[in-house]
Amino acid sequence: MSIKSFKGGIHPPERKDATRNLPVEARFPSTKLVWIPVTQGGAPNKPLVSVGDSVARGQKIAESDAFMSAPVHASVAGTVKKIETHLVTGNVDVPCIVIEADGSDRTAFLSPLDPFTATREESLARVREAGLVGMGGASFPTHVKLNPPKGAKIDYLLANGAECEPYLTIDARIMEEDAAKVVDGVAIAMHITGAAEGIIVLEENKADLVPVLEAAAAKLRENPVGPGACKISVALCKTKYPQGGEKMLIKAVTGREVPSGGLPSAAGCVVQNVGTLKALSEAFREGKPLIERGLTISGGACATPKNILVPIGTLVGDLIPEVVTLNPGVAKIISGGPMMGFAMKSASFPVQKNTSGVLFLTAKETALVDEDPCIGCGRCISVCSCRLAPVLIARAVKAGNLEEAKRCGLMDCVECGTCAYVCPARVKLVQHFRIGKLMVRTEMAKQAAKKAAAGTDTKGAK
């Protein structure tokens, strides 16, 4: 099997040994509480329940009429105790529905649905109703992703099992423990999108999973669940960060480029995380909404690294010390991986649909230093996986020259952090890019508001 790759990228220490061979444990803290963010991807939802309501596991508790939205569901059966704001990933406070579990097994799942006899519209409606969003980190509503723009021809469905972030091993465990569901999810996604070929993509540091996935694909071929479900293969990519980025994955596996400002569908591809594909299978076969999340708990300050499965809304802090024991000297808490995750001010935040891991790092594992002035060495350019010039973008953003920043590719940056990782001056490049993007979007919103107001005035004059 040939090893595929892309230009650029870096090789940070993998640090996956602590959890790579640990099976996923189902856990729930003794507090019996979940804090479920009302919105977890897409347009803002509104609560459908009130304080005091009794809810069943899988019951829809918040939704929006907007197309670009995904409902959320109760992850435990119990009583709604509060609806109030709470800290979530990103260090912002958002509305959360607090449910106290009653220990019962009451469920309100959807009815199972055969994805290969359902119409495409029925399948997309099922994906949305189940509240599926991208579990690889972006939380993009899955029903939107599986419904590419009209006229787009999808050739490849790529199952993203690269898991290139250091420490994280939950995707690898899902592929090992639930290979049949992952492969079934690939077949379902191929059927919905019309993709001719499905490819499960791993980094070569997970080569031991190739026979596991190939056996699951072979079993599917022996008993095909539907038309087009037989052409599923496994591909290996070089172990390199950010191999799991959509653009890099597509380039490495198909040789195609996603155009600037375009979507993967513009290159004939749809990319889905392997965890999302497992959830996709469950949404059809079991009628199960996305109500639980597997994640890796690790880091040098974690005495009990592990892979766990918890109800969505579980507070990380409630897992300490019953499930997770910490060593003295926690210097940083990260929600997600160390490259693209968010440093959190405390562990009191809920596991969400896109929480792939929580890391407790020591001072030696993280760079807690102030940035120095850029020395213009150009290392950031040599490793940029998007072939941009990060130094020039950062300079333009600092100067407030957004047009120049956009010209240099600000909006094409995927914020993978490779540039900041190699920067000898420790310039916080990603933070500068995020600020720049926020400034661009704010300006766009102002212009849109002005345009709308002008339109209103014109109508009034008529």
GROMACS .gro file of N, CA and C in nm, residues 281-428:
model
  444
  281SER      N    1  -2.446   0.595   1.109
  281SER     CA    2  -2.500   0.458   1.107
  281SER      C    3  -2.603   0.439   1.220
  282GLU      N    4  -2.572   0.485   1.338
  282GLU     CA    5  -2.662   0.469   1.453
  282GLU      C    6  -2.792   0.547   1.434
  283ALA      N    7  -2.781   0.664   1.368
  283ALA     CA    8  -2.901   0.746   1.347
  283ALA      C    9  -3.003   0.673   1.259
  284PHE      N   10  -2.954   0.595   1.164
  284PHE     CA   11  -3.045   0.520   1.075
  284PHE      C   12  -3.082   0.385   1.135
  285ARG      N   13  -2.983   0.309   1.177
  285ARG     CA   14  -3.010   0.170   1.219
  285ARG      C   15  -3.080   0.162   1.355
  286GLU      N   16  -3.046   0.256   1.445
  286GLU     CA   17  -3.102   0.252   1.580
  286GLU      C   18  -3.196   0.370   1.609
  287GLY      N   19  -3.201   0.466   1.519
  287GLY     CA   20  -3.280   0.587   1.544
  287GLY      C   21  -3.222   0.671   1.657
  288LYS      N   22  -3.092   0.655   1.679
  288LYS     CA   23  -3.027   0.720   1.794
  288LYS      C   24  -2.975   0.859   1.758
  289PRO      N   25  -3.022   0.963   1.825
  289PRO     CA   26  -2.964   1.097   1.802
  289PRO      C   27  -2.821   1.103   1.857
  290LEU      N   28  -2.752   1.212   1.824
  290LEU     CA   29  -2.616   1.230   1.874
  290LEU      C   30  -2.622   1.281   2.018
  291ILE      N   31  -2.611   1.189   2.113
  291ILE     CA   32  -2.629   1.223   2.255
  291ILE      C   33  -2.512   1.182   2.341
  292GLU      N   34  -2.414   1.115   2.286
  292GLU     CA   35  -2.296   1.079   2.365
  292GLU      C   36  -2.171   1.101   2.282
  293ARG      N   37  -2.061   1.110   2.351
  293ARG     CA   38  -1.938   1.150   2.284
  293ARG      C   39  -1.818   1.072   2.343
  294GLY      N   40  -1.740   1.011   2.255
  294GLY     CA   41  -1.614   0.952   2.297
  294GLY      C   42  -1.504   1.055   2.289
  295LEU      N   43  -1.413   1.053   2.385
  295LEU     CA   44  -1.302   1.149   2.384
  295LEU      C   45  -1.182   1.092   2.457
  296THR      N   46  -1.067   1.149   2.428
  296THR     CA   47  -0.943   1.111   2.494
  296THR      C   48  -0.913   1.208   2.608
  297ILE      N   49  -0.881   1.154   2.724
  297ILE     CA   50  -0.833   1.236   2.836
  297ILE      C   51  -0.685   1.204   2.854
  298SER      N   52  -0.599   1.303   2.842
  298SER     CA   53  -0.456   1.273   2.848
  298SER      C   54  -0.376   1.397   2.887
  299GLY      N   55  -0.244   1.388   2.868
  299GLY     CA   56  -0.153   1.496   2.904
  299GLY      C   57  -0.063   1.457   3.020
  300GLY      N   58   0.049   1.523   3.028
  300GLY     CA   59   0.148   1.489   3.129
  300GLY      C   60   0.102   1.510   3.271
  301ALA      N   61   0.002   1.598   3.292
  301ALA     CA   62  -0.048   1.622   3.427
  301ALA      C   63  -0.168   1.535   3.460
  302CYS      N   64  -0.200   1.443   3.370
  302CYS     CA   65  -0.312   1.350   3.394
  302CYS      C   66  -0.255   1.217   3.440
  303ALA      N   67  -0.291   1.176   3.562
  303ALA     CA   68  -0.237   1.050   3.617
  303ALA      C   69  -0.309   0.929   3.561
  304THR      N   70  -0.429   0.949   3.507
  304THR     CA   71  -0.508   0.836   3.458
  304THR      C   72  -0.558   0.863   3.316
  305PRO      N   73  -0.468   0.871   3.220
  305PRO     CA   74  -0.512   0.893   3.083
  305PRO      C   75  -0.602   0.780   3.036
  306LYS      N   76  -0.701   0.814   2.955
  306LYS     CA   77  -0.796   0.710   2.909
  306LYS      C   78  -0.881   0.762   2.794
  307ASN      N   79  -0.951   0.670   2.732
  307ASN     CA   80  -1.054   0.703   2.633
  307ASN      C   81  -1.188   0.673   2.699
  308ILE      N   82  -1.278   0.770   2.697
  308ILE     CA   83  -1.406   0.752   2.766
  308ILE      C   84  -1.522   0.789   2.673
  309LEU      N   85  -1.638   0.736   2.708
  309LEU     CA   86  -1.764   0.770   2.640
  309LEU      C   87  -1.857   0.827   2.746
  310VAL      N   88  -1.902   0.951   2.727
  310VAL     CA   89  -1.985   1.017   2.828
  310VAL      C   90  -2.107   1.080   2.760
  311PRO      N   91  -2.216   1.100   2.836
  311PRO     CA   92  -2.330   1.175   2.781
  311PRO      C   93  -2.286   1.317   2.747
  312ILE      N   94  -2.334   1.367   2.634
  312ILE     CA   95  -2.302   1.506   2.598
  312ILE      C   96  -2.357   1.598   2.706
  313GLY      N   97  -2.278   1.694   2.746
  313GLY     CA   98  -2.314   1.784   2.853
  313GLY      C   99  -2.245   1.752   2.985
  314THR      N  100  -2.174   1.639   2.990
  314THR     CA  101  -2.100   1.605   3.111
  314THR      C  102  -1.992   1.710   3.137
  315LEU      N  103  -1.988   1.765   3.258
  315LEU     CA  104  -1.882   1.861   3.290
  315LEU      C  105  -1.751   1.788   3.312
  316VAL      N  106  -1.646   1.834   3.246
  316VAL     CA  107  -1.515   1.771   3.263
  316VAL      C  108  -1.475   1.774   3.411
  317GLY      N  109  -1.503   1.885   3.476
  317GLY     CA  110  -1.466   1.897   3.617
  317GLY      C  111  -1.536   1.794   3.706
  318ASP      N  112  -1.657   1.751   3.665
  318ASP     CA  113  -1.729   1.650   3.743
  318ASP      C  114  -1.666   1.512   3.732
  319LEU      N  115  -1.579   1.494   3.635
  319LEU     CA  116  -1.510   1.364   3.618
  319LEU      C  117  -1.389   1.353   3.710
  320ILE      N  118  -1.352   1.466   3.772
  320ILE     CA  119  -1.233   1.472   3.859
  320ILE      C  120  -1.275   1.470   4.005
  321PRO      N  121  -1.228   1.382   4.091
  321PRO     CA  122  -1.126   1.280   4.066
  321PRO      C  123  -1.184   1.140   4.047
  322GLU      N  124  -1.319   1.127   4.038
  322GLU     CA  125  -1.378   0.993   4.030
  322GLU      C  126  -1.327   0.915   3.910
  323VAL      N  127  -1.321   0.982   3.796
  323VAL     CA  128  -1.283   0.914   3.672
  323VAL      C  129  -1.143   0.953   3.628
  324VAL      N  130  -1.111   1.079   3.647
  324VAL     CA  131  -0.981   1.133   3.603
  324VAL      C  132  -0.905   1.186   3.723
  325THR      N  133  -0.785   1.134   3.745
  325THR     CA  134  -0.699   1.181   3.853
  325THR      C  135  -0.587   1.265   3.797
  326LEU      N  136  -0.562   1.380   3.860
  326LEU     CA  137  -0.459   1.470   3.809
  326LEU      C  138  -0.337   1.470   3.901
  327ASN      N  139  -0.222   1.491   3.839
  327ASN     CA  140  -0.098   1.510   3.914
  327ASN      C  141  -0.085   1.659   3.949
  328PRO      N  142  -0.003   1.692   4.049
  328PRO     CA  143   0.024   1.834   4.076
  328PRO      C  144   0.093   1.898   3.955
  329GLY      N  145   0.069   2.025   3.936
  329GLY     CA  146   0.141   2.096   3.831
  329GLY      C  147   0.068   2.105   3.699
  330VAL      N  148  -0.065   2.115   3.701
  330VAL     CA  149  -0.140   2.137   3.576
  330VAL      C  150  -0.115   2.281   3.531
  331ALA      N  151  -0.047   2.297   3.418
  331ALA     CA  152  -0.015   2.431   3.369
  331ALA      C  153  -0.115   2.481   3.266
  332LYS      N  154  -0.179   2.389   3.197
  332LYS     CA  155  -0.275   2.431   3.094
  332LYS      C  156  -0.378   2.320   3.073
  333ILE      N  157  -0.505   2.361   3.058
  333ILE     CA  158  -0.613   2.268   3.024
  333ILE      C  159  -0.658   2.302   2.883
  334ILE      N  160  -0.662   2.201   2.797
  334ILE     CA  161  -0.700   2.225   2.658
  334ILE      C  162  -0.821   2.140   2.622
  335SER      N  163  -0.919   2.202   2.561
  335SER     CA  164  -1.032   2.130   2.504
  335SER      C  165  -0.999   2.103   2.358
  336GLY      N  166  -0.977   1.974   2.325
  336GLY     CA  167  -0.935   1.938   2.190
  336GLY      C  168  -0.789   1.897   2.190
  337GLY      N  169  -0.726   1.906   2.074
  337GLY     CA  170  -0.585   1.872   2.065
  337GLY      C  171  -0.497   1.992   2.093
  338PRO      N  172  -0.366   1.971   2.111
  338PRO     CA  173  -0.277   2.081   2.147
  338PRO      C  174  -0.252   2.180   2.033
  339MET      N  175  -0.280   2.140   1.908
  339MET     CA  176  -0.252   2.228   1.796
  339MET      C  177  -0.369   2.321   1.764
  340MET      N  178  -0.490   2.267   1.768
  340MET     CA  179  -0.606   2.347   1.729
  340MET      C  180  -0.709   2.361   1.840
  341GLY      N  181  -0.680   2.303   1.957
  341GLY     CA  182  -0.774   2.311   2.068
  341GLY      C  183  -0.774   2.447   2.135
  342PHE      N  184  -0.862   2.459   2.234
  342PHE     CA  185  -0.876   2.586   2.306
  342PHE      C  186  -0.824   2.571   2.449
  343ALA      N  187  -0.735   2.661   2.489
  343ALA     CA  188  -0.691   2.665   2.627
  343ALA      C  189  -0.805   2.716   2.714
  344MET      N  190  -0.839   2.640   2.819
  344MET     CA  191  -0.955   2.673   2.901
  344MET      C  192  -0.909   2.728   3.037
  345LYS      N  193  -0.990   2.820   3.091
  345LYS     CA  194  -0.952   2.881   3.219
  345LYS      C  195  -0.986   2.791   3.337
  346SER      N  196  -1.069   2.689   3.316
  346SER     CA  197  -1.097   2.591   3.421
  346SER      C  198  -1.151   2.465   3.355
  347ALA      N  199  -1.167   2.358   3.436
  347ALA     CA  200  -1.219   2.231   3.383
  347ALA      C  201  -1.370   2.226   3.390
  348SER      N  202  -1.432   2.333   3.433
  348SER     CA  203  -1.577   2.334   3.447
  348SER      C  204  -1.645   2.372   3.315
  349PHE      N  205  -1.628   2.286   3.216
  349PHE     CA  206  -1.695   2.307   3.087
  349PHE      C  207  -1.749   2.173   3.038
  350PRO      N  208  -1.860   2.175   2.964
  350PRO     CA  209  -1.921   2.048   2.923
  350PRO      C  210  -1.859   1.986   2.799
  351VAL      N  211  -1.863   1.854   2.795
  351VAL     CA  212  -1.828   1.781   2.673
  351VAL      C  213  -1.938   1.808   2.571
  352GLN      N  214  -1.898   1.850   2.452
  352GLN     CA  215  -1.992   1.881   2.345
  352GLN      C  216  -1.978   1.779   2.232
  353LYS      N  217  -2.061   1.795   2.130
  353LYS     CA  218  -2.058   1.700   2.019
  353LYS      C  219  -1.922   1.696   1.949
  354ASN      N  220  -1.847   1.806   1.956
  354ASN     CA  221  -1.719   1.812   1.885
  354ASN      C  222  -1.599   1.804   1.979
  355THR      N  223  -1.619   1.757   2.102
  355THR     CA  224  -1.507   1.750   2.197
  355THR      C  225  -1.432   1.618   2.177
  356SER      N  226  -1.321   1.624   2.108
  356SER     CA  227  -1.245   1.502   2.078
  356SER      C  228  -1.148   1.465   2.189
  357GLY      N  229  -1.118   1.560   2.277
  357GLY     CA  230  -1.025   1.530   2.384
  357GLY      C  231  -1.014   1.644   2.483
  358VAL      N  232  -0.963   1.612   2.600
  358VAL     CA  233  -0.930   1.714   2.699
  358VAL      C  234  -0.791   1.680   2.751
  359LEU      N  235  -0.702   1.779   2.747
  359LEU     CA  236  -0.562   1.757   2.786
  359LEU      C  237  -0.528   1.839   2.909
  360PHE      N  238  -0.456   1.775   3.000
  360PHE     CA  239  -0.403   1.844   3.118
  360PHE      C  240  -0.252   1.843   3.103
  361LEU      N  241  -0.196   1.958   3.070
  361LEU     CA  242  -0.055   1.965   3.033
  361LEU      C  243   0.030   2.026   3.144
  362THR      N  244   0.155   1.981   3.151
  362THR     CA  245   0.252   2.040   3.243
  362THR      C  246   0.320   2.158   3.174
  363ALA      N  247   0.396   2.234   3.252
  363ALA     CA  248   0.466   2.349   3.195
  363ALA      C  249   0.565   2.306   3.087
  364LYS      N  250   0.623   2.184   3.103
  364LYS     CA  251   0.720   2.138   3.004
  364LYS      C  252   0.654   2.104   2.870
  365GLU      N  253   0.525   2.077   2.873
  365GLU     CA  254   0.456   2.036   2.749
  365GLU      C  255   0.397   2.153   2.672
  366THR      N  256   0.403   2.268   2.728
  366THR     CA  257   0.338   2.381   2.662
  366THR      C  258   0.428   2.503   2.666
  367ALA      N  259   0.407   2.594   2.574
  367ALA     CA  260   0.489   2.714   2.565
  367ALA      C  261   0.415   2.830   2.630
  368LEU      N  262   0.449   2.858   2.753
  368LEU     CA  263   0.384   2.969   2.824
  368LEU      C  264   0.477   3.090   2.823
  369VAL      N  265   0.508   3.137   2.704
  369VAL     CA  266   0.601   3.249   2.690
  369VAL      C  267   0.538   3.358   2.606
  370ASP      N  268   0.585   3.480   2.627
  370ASP     CA  269   0.539   3.592   2.547
  370ASP      C  270   0.606   3.588   2.410
  371GLU      N  271   0.538   3.645   2.310
  371GLU     CA  272   0.598   3.646   2.177
  371GLU      C  273   0.702   3.756   2.164
  372ASP      N  274   0.805   3.728   2.085
  372ASP     CA  275   0.907   3.826   2.051
  372ASP      C  276   0.876   3.882   1.913
  373PRO      N  277   0.944   3.989   1.875
  373PRO     CA  278   0.922   4.043   1.740
  373PRO      C  279   0.961   3.941   1.633
  374CYS      N  280   0.887   3.940   1.523
  374CYS     CA  281   0.916   3.851   1.410
  374CYS      C  282   1.056   3.884   1.355
  375ILE      N  283   1.135   3.781   1.327
  375ILE     CA  284   1.270   3.802   1.274
  375ILE      C  285   1.275   3.779   1.124
  376GLY      N  286   1.160   3.750   1.065
  376GLY     CA  287   1.153   3.735   0.920
  376GLY      C  288   1.229   3.616   0.866
  377CYS      N  289   1.234   3.506   0.942
  377CYS     CA  290   1.312   3.389   0.899
  377CYS      C  291   1.244   3.310   0.789
  378GLY      N  292   1.110   3.321   0.781
  378GLY     CA  293   1.037   3.251   0.675
  378GLY      C  294   1.006   3.105   0.704
  379ARG      N  295   1.036   3.055   0.822
  379ARG     CA  296   1.005   2.914   0.851
  379ARG      C  297   0.855   2.886   0.839
  380CYS      N  298   0.774   2.984   0.878
  380CYS     CA  299   0.628   2.964   0.871
  380CYS      C  300   0.583   2.939   0.728
  381ILE      N  301   0.652   2.999   0.631
  381ILE     CA  302   0.613   2.981   0.491
  381ILE      C  303   0.647   2.840   0.445
  382SER      N  304   0.760   2.788   0.489
  382SER     CA  305   0.805   2.657   0.442
  382SER      C  306   0.716   2.543   0.491
  383VAL      N  307   0.647   2.561   0.604
  383VAL     CA  308   0.566   2.451   0.658
  383VAL      C  309   0.416   2.470   0.633
  384CYS      N  310   0.375   2.585   0.584
  384CYS     CA  311   0.232   2.612   0.570
  384CYS      C  312   0.167   2.512   0.474
  385SER      N  313   0.070   2.437   0.525
  385SER     CA  314   0.004   2.334   0.444
  385SER      C  315  -0.088   2.395   0.340
  386CYS      N  316  -0.125   2.522   0.359
  386CYS     CA  317  -0.213   2.590   0.262
  386CYS      C  318  -0.134   2.673   0.163
  387ARG      N  319  -0.001   2.663   0.173
  387ARG     CA  320   0.089   2.734   0.082
  387ARG      C  321   0.068   2.886   0.088
  388LEU      N  322   0.051   2.935   0.208
  388LEU     CA  323   0.036   3.079   0.230
  388LEU      C  324   0.165   3.136   0.288
  389ALA      N  325   0.166   3.265   0.311
  389ALA     CA  326   0.279   3.333   0.373
  389ALA      C  327   0.231   3.390   0.507
  390PRO      N  328   0.228   3.308   0.612
  390PRO     CA  329   0.173   3.352   0.740
  390PRO      C  330   0.234   3.482   0.791
  391VAL      N  331   0.362   3.500   0.773
  391VAL     CA  332   0.427   3.620   0.824
  391VAL      C  333   0.367   3.746   0.762
  392LEU      N  334   0.338   3.740   0.633
  392LEU     CA  335   0.282   3.857   0.564
  392LEU      C  336   0.138   3.883   0.609
  393ILE      N  337   0.063   3.775   0.630
  393ILE     CA  338  -0.075   3.792   0.677
  393ILE      C  339  -0.076   3.858   0.814
  394ALA      N  340   0.011   3.807   0.902
  394ALA     CA  341   0.016   3.861   1.039
  394ALA      C  342   0.056   4.008   1.039
  395ARG      N  343   0.152   4.042   0.957
  395ARG     CA  344   0.195   4.183   0.951
  395ARG      C  345   0.081   4.272   0.903
  396ALA      N  346   0.005   4.225   0.804
  396ALA     CA  347  -0.106   4.304   0.752
  396ALA      C  348  -0.215   4.320   0.857
  397VAL      N  349  -0.244   4.211   0.929
  397VAL     CA  350  -0.348   4.219   1.033
  397VAL      C  351  -0.305   4.317   1.142
  398LYS      N  352  -0.179   4.307   1.185
  398LYS     CA  353  -0.130   4.398   1.289
  398LYS      C  354  -0.138   4.544   1.245
  399ALA      N  355  -0.118   4.566   1.115
  399ALA     CA  356  -0.123   4.702   1.061
  399ALA      C  357  -0.265   4.748   1.033
  400GLY      N  358  -0.361   4.657   1.052
  400GLY     CA  359  -0.500   4.693   1.027
  400GLY      C  360  -0.535   4.699   0.878
  401ASN      N  361  -0.446   4.643   0.795
  401ASN     CA  362  -0.468   4.644   0.650
  401ASN      C  363  -0.538   4.513   0.610
  402LEU      N  364  -0.668   4.510   0.624
  402LEU     CA  365  -0.741   4.385   0.600
  402LEU      C  366  -0.741   4.345   0.454
  403GLU      N  367  -0.742   4.442   0.364
  403GLU     CA  368  -0.740   4.408   0.221
  403GLU      C  369  -0.611   4.335   0.186
  404GLU      N  370  -0.499   4.382   0.241
  404GLU     CA  371  -0.371   4.316   0.216
  404GLU      C  372  -0.370   4.176   0.281
  405ALA      N  373  -0.427   4.169   0.400
  405ALA     CA  374  -0.433   4.039   0.468
  405ALA      C  375  -0.513   3.939   0.386
  406LYS      N  376  -0.625   3.984   0.332
  406LYS     CA  377  -0.708   3.895   0.249
  406LYS      C  378  -0.634   3.857   0.121
  407ARG      N  379  -0.563   3.954   0.064
  407ARG     CA  380  -0.487   3.925  -0.058
  407ARG      C  381  -0.381   3.819  -0.034
  408CYS      N  382  -0.327   3.819   0.087
  408CYS     CA  383  -0.224   3.721   0.122
  408CYS      C  384  -0.283   3.586   0.166
  409GLY      N  385  -0.417   3.578   0.172
  409GLY     CA  386  -0.478   3.447   0.200
  409GLY      C  387  -0.535   3.430   0.339
  410LEU      N  388  -0.563   3.540   0.409
  410LEU     CA  389  -0.615   3.529   0.546
  410LEU      C  390  -0.734   3.434   0.555
  411MET      N  391  -0.831   3.449   0.463
  411MET     CA  392  -0.953   3.371   0.475
  411MET      C  393  -0.935   3.227   0.428
  412ASP      N  394  -0.820   3.194   0.367
  412ASP     CA  395  -0.792   3.055   0.328
  412ASP      C  396  -0.716   2.980   0.437
  413CYS      N  397  -0.668   3.051   0.538
  413CYS     CA  398  -0.594   2.986   0.647
  413CYS      C  399  -0.689   2.893   0.724
  414VAL      N  400  -0.644   2.771   0.753
  414VAL     CA  401  -0.727   2.675   0.826
  414VAL      C  402  -0.693   2.674   0.976
  415GLU      N  403  -0.604   2.763   1.017
  415GLU     CA  404  -0.569   2.779   1.160
  415GLU      C  405  -0.515   2.650   1.221
  416CYS      N  406  -0.436   2.576   1.143
  416CYS     CA  407  -0.383   2.449   1.193
  416CYS      C  408  -0.272   2.469   1.295
  417GLY      N  409  -0.206   2.585   1.291
  417GLY     CA  410  -0.104   2.615   1.391
  417GLY      C  411   0.036   2.569   1.358
  418THR      N  412   0.059   2.515   1.237
  418THR     CA  413   0.194   2.470   1.202
  418THR      C  414   0.292   2.587   1.201
  419CYS      N  415   0.247   2.704   1.156
  419CYS     CA  416   0.334   2.821   1.149
  419CYS      C  417   0.379   2.865   1.288
  420ALA      N  418   0.282   2.868   1.381
  420ALA     CA  419   0.316   2.909   1.517
  420ALA      C  420   0.407   2.806   1.585
  421TYR      N  421   0.390   2.680   1.549
  421TYR     CA  422   0.469   2.573   1.610
  421TYR      C  423   0.618   2.587   1.578
  422VAL      N  424   0.651   2.631   1.456
  422VAL     CA  425   0.792   2.639   1.417
  422VAL      C  426   0.850   2.778   1.437
  423CYS      N  427   0.768   2.876   1.475
  423CYS     CA  428   0.815   3.014   1.485
  423CYS      C  429   0.914   3.030   1.601
  424PRO      N  430   1.040   3.067   1.572
  424PRO     CA  431   1.139   3.082   1.680
  424PRO      C  432   1.110   3.201   1.771
  425ALA      N  433   1.030   3.296   1.722
  425ALA     CA  434   0.996   3.414   1.803
  425ALA      C  435   0.867   3.392   1.881
  426ARG      N  436   0.809   3.271   1.865
  426ARG     CA  437   0.685   3.237   1.935
  426ARG      C  438   0.573   3.338   1.907
  427VAL      N  439   0.571   3.392   1.786
  427VAL     CA  440   0.463   3.483   1.749
  427VAL      C  441   0.332   3.404   1.747
  428LYS      N  442   0.232   3.458   1.812
  428LYS     CA  443   0.104   3.387   1.822
  428LYS      C  444   0.024   3.411   1.694
   0.00000   0.00000   0.00000
